[in-house]
XYZ file of C-alpha atoms in Angstrom:
576
model
C 100.545 110.937 93.753
C 102.604 107.623 92.841
C 105.969 109.487 93.118
C 105.231 110.526 96.758
C 106.932 107.365 97.540
C 109.471 107.024 94.906
C 112.560 107.183 97.042
C 111.927 104.087 99.234
C 115.366 103.368 100.909
C 116.606 106.949 100.396
C 113.341 108.380 102.316
C 114.190 106.249 105.121
C 117.779 106.998 105.497
C 116.759 110.847 104.932
C 114.449 110.877 108.233
C 117.636 109.411 110.067
C 120.197 112.040 108.810
C 118.523 115.135 107.312
C 119.885 117.686 109.492
C 121.312 120.699 107.964
C 120.188 124.335 107.066
C 118.554 125.219 103.578
C 120.288 128.686 103.869
C 123.810 127.244 104.839
C 126.619 127.481 102.312
C 126.307 125.848 98.892
C 126.228 122.319 99.300
C 128.962 120.107 97.942
C 127.268 116.517 97.100
C 130.246 115.301 95.562
C 128.530 114.941 92.408
C 131.777 115.105 90.369
C 132.704 112.161 91.734
C 129.590 110.317 91.176
C 129.047 108.475 87.583
C 126.230 109.478 85.502
C 124.883 105.930 85.105
C 123.779 106.267 88.737
C 120.043 104.955 89.193
C 119.640 105.855 92.647
C 121.493 108.685 94.410
C 121.280 109.939 98.172
C 123.587 112.666 99.393
C 123.588 114.935 102.794
C 125.635 117.667 104.417
C 126.332 116.640 107.879
C 126.118 118.603 111.146
C 129.490 120.144 111.555
C 128.620 122.758 109.002
C 125.135 123.841 110.299
C 125.637 125.930 113.259
C 122.650 128.363 114.799
C 120.493 127.318 112.143
C 120.018 123.614 113.211
C 120.567 124.271 116.853
C 117.280 126.475 116.495
C 115.278 124.201 114.711
C 112.423 122.013 116.059
C 114.627 118.858 114.672
C 117.637 120.265 116.822
C 115.583 120.379 119.961
C 113.802 117.084 119.085
C 117.297 115.362 118.817
C 118.692 116.795 122.212
C 115.249 116.075 123.957
C 114.649 112.493 122.554
C 116.169 109.317 121.268
C 114.443 109.699 117.828
C 117.825 109.388 115.694
C 118.605 105.788 117.828
C 115.006 104.878 116.855
C 115.225 105.255 113.354
C 118.971 104.206 112.879
C 117.965 100.808 114.946
C 115.359 99.918 112.446
C 117.634 100.370 109.581
C 119.140 96.544 109.999
C 115.427 95.395 110.315
C 114.592 97.395 106.735
C 117.513 95.808 105.282
C 116.152 92.315 106.184
C 112.940 93.057 103.897
C 115.133 94.724 101.111
C 117.469 92.038 100.596
C 120.982 91.155 101.049
C 122.741 94.076 99.504
C 120.482 96.597 101.086
C 121.253 94.834 104.564
C 124.994 95.379 103.877
C 124.352 98.944 103.057
C 122.104 99.525 106.197
C 124.731 97.449 108.563
C 127.447 100.084 107.036
C 125.534 103.099 107.850
C 124.478 101.857 111.487
C 128.067 101.062 112.067
C 129.259 104.417 111.085
C 125.997 106.289 112.602
C 128.013 108.749 114.662
C 130.103 109.908 111.903
C 127.479 109.991 109.562
C 125.482 112.519 111.660
C 128.356 115.011 111.286
C 130.186 114.512 108.147
C 128.956 114.667 104.409
C 128.327 111.446 102.484
C 126.705 110.351 99.333
C 125.428 106.929 98.194
C 124.587 105.860 94.977
C 123.535 102.651 92.702
C 124.895 102.408 89.045
C 123.519 100.689 86.261
C 125.836 97.345 85.363
C 124.196 97.571 81.731
C 126.007 100.761 81.121
C 129.231 98.691 80.508
C 128.050 97.077 77.537
C 126.186 100.355 76.368
C 129.520 102.330 76.713
C 132.334 99.695 76.180
C 130.499 97.230 73.943
C 130.230 93.618 74.293
C 132.986 91.023 74.119
C 135.285 88.801 75.759
C 137.454 91.554 77.452
C 134.276 93.510 78.886
C 133.545 92.165 82.308
C 129.773 93.167 83.117
C 129.090 93.321 87.055
C 125.959 92.081 88.415
C 126.251 95.266 90.810
C 127.517 98.803 90.928
C 127.216 100.519 94.152
C 129.211 103.390 95.944
C 129.558 105.322 99.077
C 131.674 108.431 99.377
C 132.533 110.014 102.761
C 134.330 113.201 103.826
C 135.638 111.636 107.095
C 137.659 114.491 108.548
C 139.189 113.201 111.822
C 137.217 109.950 111.769
C 139.375 108.633 108.730
C 140.611 105.503 110.522
C 136.942 104.343 111.519
C 135.382 105.351 108.058
C 138.266 103.213 106.594
C 138.041 100.013 108.776
C 133.986 99.824 108.139
C 134.712 100.363 104.239
C 137.278 97.504 104.335
C 134.477 95.211 106.098
C 132.069 96.426 103.706
C 134.328 95.407 100.684
C 134.916 91.998 101.963
C 130.889 91.618 102.365
C 130.061 92.820 98.707
C 132.907 91.724 96.402
C 134.221 88.616 94.943
C 136.405 87.491 92.241
C 133.966 88.543 89.614
C 132.840 92.036 91.274
C 135.767 94.438 91.152
C 135.887 97.355 93.668
C 137.835 100.694 93.587
C 138.784 103.028 96.560
C 138.446 106.928 96.397
C 141.268 108.149 98.508
C 142.201 111.650 97.805
C 142.934 113.090 101.274
C 139.524 114.688 101.589
C 136.907 111.829 100.337
C 137.327 108.282 101.552
C 134.952 106.026 99.391
C 134.138 102.522 98.003
C 132.750 101.765 94.469
C 131.638 98.403 94.275
C 131.485 96.958 90.456
C 133.735 99.841 89.088
C 137.361 98.869 88.186
C 140.048 101.461 88.542
C 139.843 102.392 84.914
C 136.414 103.235 84.911
C 136.887 105.436 88.104
C 139.884 107.179 86.291
C 137.579 107.726 83.123
C 134.496 109.096 84.944
C 134.960 112.336 83.414
C 135.592 110.638 79.715
C 133.366 107.442 79.054
C 130.944 107.881 81.976
C 130.986 111.170 82.659
C 130.144 112.611 86.327
C 126.733 113.322 87.394
C 126.982 117.028 87.646
C 127.985 116.895 83.891
C 124.657 115.337 83.031
C 122.584 117.995 81.564
C 119.241 116.275 82.277
C 120.149 115.600 85.877
C 121.251 119.191 85.885
C 117.542 120.505 84.450
C 115.923 118.265 87.204
C 118.540 119.497 90.080
C 117.325 123.322 89.092
C 113.682 122.742 89.497
C 114.062 122.428 93.497
C 115.816 124.607 96.202
C 119.352 125.628 95.194
C 121.347 124.732 98.643
C 119.418 121.713 100.211
C 120.647 119.989 102.990
C 119.610 116.657 101.604
C 119.580 115.511 97.803
C 118.132 112.363 96.303
C 117.705 111.326 92.791
C 116.267 108.308 90.793
C 116.563 107.874 87.016
C 113.291 106.459 86.404
C 114.111 105.536 82.773
C 117.255 103.550 83.828
C 115.295 101.573 86.725
C 112.641 100.605 84.379
C 114.804 99.498 81.691
C 116.463 97.424 84.264
C 113.302 95.918 85.127
C 112.183 95.109 81.848
C 115.366 93.246 80.852
C 114.568 90.977 83.640
C 117.853 91.740 85.929
C 117.442 91.746 89.425
C 117.763 95.241 91.429
C 119.586 95.591 94.758
C 116.590 95.569 97.550
C 113.754 94.248 94.886
C 112.270 91.307 96.380
C 109.550 90.758 93.495
C 109.673 88.800 90.478
C 111.257 91.336 87.741
C 109.069 89.829 84.812
C 106.146 90.233 87.302
C 106.730 93.965 88.155
C 107.653 94.257 84.076
C 104.450 93.271 83.152
C 103.010 96.314 85.352
C 105.595 98.875 84.384
C 104.864 98.023 80.729
C 101.101 98.848 80.960
C 101.339 101.873 83.427
C 103.876 103.040 80.343
C 106.640 104.967 82.613
C 108.267 106.538 79.313
C 106.538 109.873 79.977
C 108.535 109.884 83.176
C 112.330 110.335 83.039
C 113.817 111.325 86.552
C 113.153 112.443 89.713
C 114.825 114.930 92.241
C 113.783 115.380 95.863
C 115.609 118.082 97.970
C 114.962 119.122 101.712
C 116.209 121.534 103.968
C 115.138 123.957 107.115
C 112.991 126.859 106.220
C 113.641 128.805 109.703
C 112.607 126.286 112.082
C 110.961 123.982 110.057
C 111.672 121.222 107.570
C 110.729 121.778 104.077
C 110.779 119.276 101.068
C 110.586 119.679 97.398
C 110.262 117.075 94.840
C 110.184 117.429 90.935
C 109.383 114.629 88.460
C 110.908 115.488 85.130
C 107.857 114.532 82.695
C 107.670 117.109 79.927
C 104.144 118.023 78.026
C 102.727 116.461 76.103
C 102.835 113.609 78.369
C 102.199 109.898 77.766
C 101.372 106.856 79.770
C 101.287 106.863 83.707
C 102.430 110.815 83.519
C 99.268 111.922 82.154
C 97.939 111.657 85.658
C 99.844 114.762 86.190
C 97.502 116.391 83.952
C 94.487 116.240 86.336
C 92.536 119.278 86.956
C 93.598 121.135 90.379
C 91.437 120.223 93.556
C 89.416 123.388 94.428
C 87.980 124.653 98.001
C 84.521 124.066 96.814
C 85.449 120.279 96.438
C 87.222 120.240 99.746
C 83.775 121.350 101.338
C 83.186 117.721 101.625
C 85.539 117.758 104.591
C 84.543 118.970 107.913
C 86.501 121.837 109.404
C 87.147 119.536 112.413
C 89.049 117.091 110.515
C 92.340 116.451 111.871
C 94.254 115.504 108.658
C 93.480 115.079 104.955
C 94.848 113.473 101.984
C 93.284 114.452 98.634
C 94.077 113.142 95.278
C 92.967 113.629 91.593
C 93.988 110.401 90.208
C 91.872 108.658 87.443
C 90.793 105.387 88.552
C 90.429 104.269 84.915
C 93.839 104.639 83.926
C 94.907 102.162 86.791
C 92.388 99.548 86.429
C 92.831 99.261 82.986
C 96.784 99.152 83.197
C 95.964 96.247 85.978
C 93.735 94.528 83.974
C 95.831 94.398 80.958
C 98.959 93.324 83.023
C 96.945 90.510 84.878
C 96.476 89.497 81.247
C 100.005 89.274 80.365
C 100.739 87.079 83.281
C 97.902 84.735 81.864
C 95.276 85.403 84.920
C 92.086 84.433 83.399
C 88.973 86.092 85.241
C 85.902 84.302 85.093
C 82.696 86.121 83.649
C 81.474 87.266 87.096
C 84.718 88.787 88.161
C 85.448 90.062 84.567
C 81.696 92.028 85.047
C 82.817 93.558 88.259
C 86.103 94.919 87.309
C 84.596 96.321 84.159
C 81.922 98.063 86.611
C 84.658 99.483 88.700
C 86.476 100.885 85.636
C 83.471 102.744 84.187
C 82.248 103.784 87.573
C 85.241 105.274 89.384
C 86.029 108.525 88.952
C 88.971 110.887 89.732
C 88.715 112.594 93.095
C 89.739 111.073 96.287
C 89.329 112.828 99.711
C 90.677 110.609 102.921
C 90.363 112.139 106.376
C 89.634 111.758 109.901
C 87.163 113.576 111.845
C 87.483 113.374 115.633
C 83.446 114.316 116.236
C 82.901 110.928 114.147
C 81.876 108.768 117.228
C 81.978 105.101 116.416
C 83.038 101.815 118.216
C 86.055 102.071 116.699
C 86.903 105.407 117.615
C 87.158 108.556 114.568
C 88.773 106.069 111.985
C 89.161 107.183 108.457
C 86.722 108.271 105.931
C 86.791 108.244 102.183
C 84.700 110.402 100.091
C 84.989 109.522 96.286
C 83.021 111.289 93.509
C 81.948 108.879 90.990
C 82.006 108.712 87.141
C 78.906 106.975 87.144
C 77.687 105.098 90.279
C 74.909 103.042 88.300
C 77.347 100.360 87.009
C 78.964 99.540 90.314
C 75.529 99.699 92.270
C 74.350 96.945 89.597
C 77.225 94.737 90.485
C 77.051 95.118 94.132
C 75.248 91.937 94.738
C 78.110 89.842 92.906
C 80.632 91.755 94.786
C 79.192 91.052 98.223
C 78.967 87.390 97.170
C 82.602 87.362 96.308
C 83.469 88.916 99.470
C 81.469 86.459 101.595
C 83.020 83.502 100.278
C 81.027 80.098 100.221
C 79.720 80.276 103.526
C 76.202 81.814 103.597
C 75.919 80.891 107.414
C 78.647 83.274 108.279
C 78.770 86.335 105.992
C 81.416 88.508 106.006
C 79.559 91.605 104.698
C 76.608 92.776 106.679
C 73.892 95.426 105.315
C 72.144 98.215 107.188
C 69.900 100.875 106.241
C 70.650 104.309 107.222
C 69.338 107.898 106.036
C 67.872 106.180 102.823
C 71.095 104.385 101.620
C 72.262 100.912 101.955
C 75.719 100.690 103.893
C 77.646 97.533 103.622
C 80.168 96.301 106.294
C 82.855 93.939 105.542
C 85.172 92.123 108.176
C 88.276 90.561 106.927
C 88.783 86.927 107.443
C 91.329 87.233 110.154
C 88.906 89.491 112.005
C 91.425 92.434 112.413
C 89.932 94.925 110.184
C 86.498 96.130 109.422
C 85.267 98.721 106.838
C 81.996 99.781 105.593
C 81.020 101.549 102.373
C 77.829 103.042 100.600
C 76.879 104.745 97.336
C 74.794 108.232 97.510
C 74.175 110.990 95.456
C 76.725 109.673 92.971
C 79.689 109.689 95.396
C 81.150 106.467 97.447
C 81.814 106.637 101.108
C 84.157 104.441 102.651
C 84.834 104.317 106.303
C 85.936 102.064 109.356
C 82.524 101.789 110.766
C 78.852 102.500 109.477
C 78.841 105.339 111.927
C 81.858 106.904 110.005
C 80.219 106.404 106.524
C 76.771 107.690 107.703
C 78.787 111.077 109.237
C 80.663 111.395 106.373
C 77.449 111.348 104.076
C 75.558 113.708 106.348
C 78.188 116.425 106.376
C 78.391 116.505 102.280
C 74.576 116.987 102.491
C 75.494 120.253 104.833
C 78.835 121.432 104.142
C 78.689 124.803 105.702
C 81.492 124.343 108.069
C 84.447 123.038 106.060
C 88.002 122.336 106.270
C 88.948 125.562 103.895
C 87.879 127.775 106.916
C 90.146 126.087 109.144
C 92.679 128.868 110.357
C 95.314 125.756 110.883
C 94.745 124.880 107.285
C 95.121 128.148 106.061
C 98.497 128.563 107.954
C 99.740 125.433 106.322
C 99.146 126.929 103.073
C 100.767 130.029 103.796
C 103.967 128.074 104.936
C 103.758 126.004 101.684
C 104.323 129.397 100.068
C 100.709 129.600 98.790
C 101.901 126.954 95.724
C 99.776 126.657 92.662
C 96.485 124.840 93.155
C 97.215 121.106 92.184
C 95.947 117.342 91.912
C 97.582 116.514 95.487
C 96.809 118.057 98.873
C 97.608 117.086 102.319
C 97.166 118.392 105.729
C 97.735 117.084 109.265
C 97.061 118.610 112.857
C 100.128 116.454 114.393
C 98.758 117.194 117.677
C 95.649 115.429 117.171
C 97.015 112.605 115.215
C 100.292 111.764 116.831
C 98.881 110.178 120.096
C 96.949 107.497 118.087
C 99.833 107.001 115.413
C 102.271 106.355 118.242
C 100.047 103.631 119.996
C 100.158 101.857 116.316
C 103.946 102.299 116.083
C 104.302 101.141 119.659
C 102.108 98.026 118.898
C 104.555 97.301 116.137
C 107.572 97.607 118.159
C 106.079 94.608 120.743
C 106.190 92.164 117.708
C 108.291 89.429 117.608
C 109.618 88.370 114.165
C 111.262 84.929 114.814
C 112.955 86.473 117.465
C 114.175 89.826 115.827
C 114.870 92.494 118.264
C 112.548 95.467 117.042
C 114.852 98.125 117.995
C 114.750 100.746 120.891
C 111.671 102.462 122.301
C 109.791 105.175 120.727
C 110.611 108.661 121.508
C 108.742 110.182 124.532
C 105.564 111.531 123.239
C 105.512 114.115 125.677
C 108.703 115.707 124.658
C 107.532 115.490 120.853
C 104.325 117.268 121.745
C 105.585 120.970 121.829
C 107.394 120.832 118.245
C 104.157 119.152 116.730
C 102.716 122.116 114.677
C 100.668 121.170 111.813
C 101.868 119.647 108.433
C 101.168 119.733 104.931
C 101.865 119.228 101.304
C 101.071 120.154 97.864
C 101.516 118.931 94.294
C 100.789 120.536 90.696
C 101.878 120.175 87.218
C 103.348 122.633 84.391
C 104.945 121.870 81.318
C 108.303 120.926 82.808
C 106.714 117.951 84.968
C 105.512 117.329 88.477
C 106.341 119.655 91.322
C 105.624 118.606 95.321
C 106.261 120.827 98.123
C 106.044 119.688 101.844
C 106.199 121.366 105.125
C 106.838 119.706 108.417
C 108.168 120.705 112.228
C 111.250 117.922 111.305
C 112.091 115.456 109.100
C 109.770 112.174 109.307
C 107.223 114.036 111.489
C 104.627 113.417 108.634
C 104.836 109.842 109.467
C 102.971 110.886 112.982
C 99.874 111.434 110.602
C 97.621 108.880 108.620
C 98.026 111.182 105.653
C 101.395 109.752 105.119
C 100.577 106.163 105.653
C 97.274 106.281 103.876
C 98.657 104.876 100.639
C 99.457 101.611 102.406
C 95.928 101.502 103.722
C 94.324 102.207 100.287
C 96.912 99.559 98.798
C 95.326 97.008 101.198
C 91.546 97.617 100.671
C 92.384 97.793 96.743
C 94.411 94.503 97.007
C 91.424 93.076 99.164
C 88.902 93.956 96.550
C 91.097 93.104 93.450
C 92.137 89.849 94.695
C 88.684 88.794 95.769
C 87.368 89.332 92.063
C 90.747 87.717 90.729
C 91.301 84.020 90.571
C 94.249 82.853 92.613
C 95.289 80.537 89.777
C 96.640 81.281 86.235
C 96.304 79.941 82.995
C 99.244 78.644 80.958
C 100.795 80.596 78.462
């Protein structure tokens, strides 16, 4: 679902530093020192208090045997380059303090500058900062090193119009940029602390009691800031354009989200809660989708190495995209409008992505999608127009080829760069998409004879048990990491070799041979109740799911959708 990727920067940091035990002593996330205007928050506990729980975990073994921590921390400055100047300064600070932050507790948060006028009123004596961000560390014996790094960060982040206040009580050392001394002193009066925020506390109670890592996003505040047209740290998109989509998607039904992670014996468990109480409105209505059942999962072969399944109503998304494009004054011609109308009417709710190593094709196993259509007839009717759009204006070199196989027409499209190919077909009111004609044909053949299916797999059943047999829901993922890791490693290794303007892409990847003994199957499940959306994941160590396409399928799906969307959407916009 959408919230699987809600934490952005926090997820990247979490993969680097999440290393304490779920059954450790009650965590102190310094919430009494974090103002309740925090839009984003991240906190974790450090390794000093871990004891045997960490030493006996898979992640403890992986960190001892490989350089996985150096890889991720080495990539943080690169991520900062793409997320903007402020994010880059934060990542440079984290990199500078890497060894300390492995061991010691620390928190980071981004506050809402608009809260100044909300609570103090507007006037000539009220200075409104453009940025509010803080980091607090319990440095222990590393006080001098942390202090020097924070002093450098202060010089980089502040100016005459941006105040900064130090936290220095002998136990905690921190810097709050955009908060003056009076505001910090009044944290329990005017702003209150996050620990006293009843809405945060309600969301916090929906996840594990004593996590190693805690992350939070105030969705309402973030959406409001974007709606006001104000820039956000790390947001490299025109806020007015993003606001058009947020307005149409209607995020009012989602208020805040909390993620907690910690060790479950030797494994890493994550829990996510999105505060979206029933009755839901806007985008939050997607949470009310019917659960995915084992009968529907029979469309996935038992030999599949991974699965990413969603119940997601395409009509809600496509209508929102259409309305947002209209807000941005994009005018589609009649042919494009007809194609989008057909997609909106025809696409359904159930999306099953997977790979099966027994599906042999020139490109390897590849990725398959089986999608149950609401009504395939409108899409079949506009298929000639869609093919014409994808072919462009060069009939001598068509980008789309057609093949007859097993009584159906399979279309194969190659991107203009020639780097990517995918194929699709409609049969028995299902849409089949794959990386080749062969994978589409094999996926179709299995649904005609679905006797040997994924729910019968012992590995799949064990992952469900490790997840605690959660309620059936509209989100499900599974990955046999032993099978998926080699090809994913190959892709990451290729990315590491890229040279972006002379940029060093960081250290080499960890030794795959040393990782393999710890790569047990991983999974994720998501479901809704009257309180909101719950998700639970299990993996051998933090970030292990990145070794499965199930964790990156959202990016690929977005690329495919964008290819189709922009092929039927004009590049120019009409004036207002």
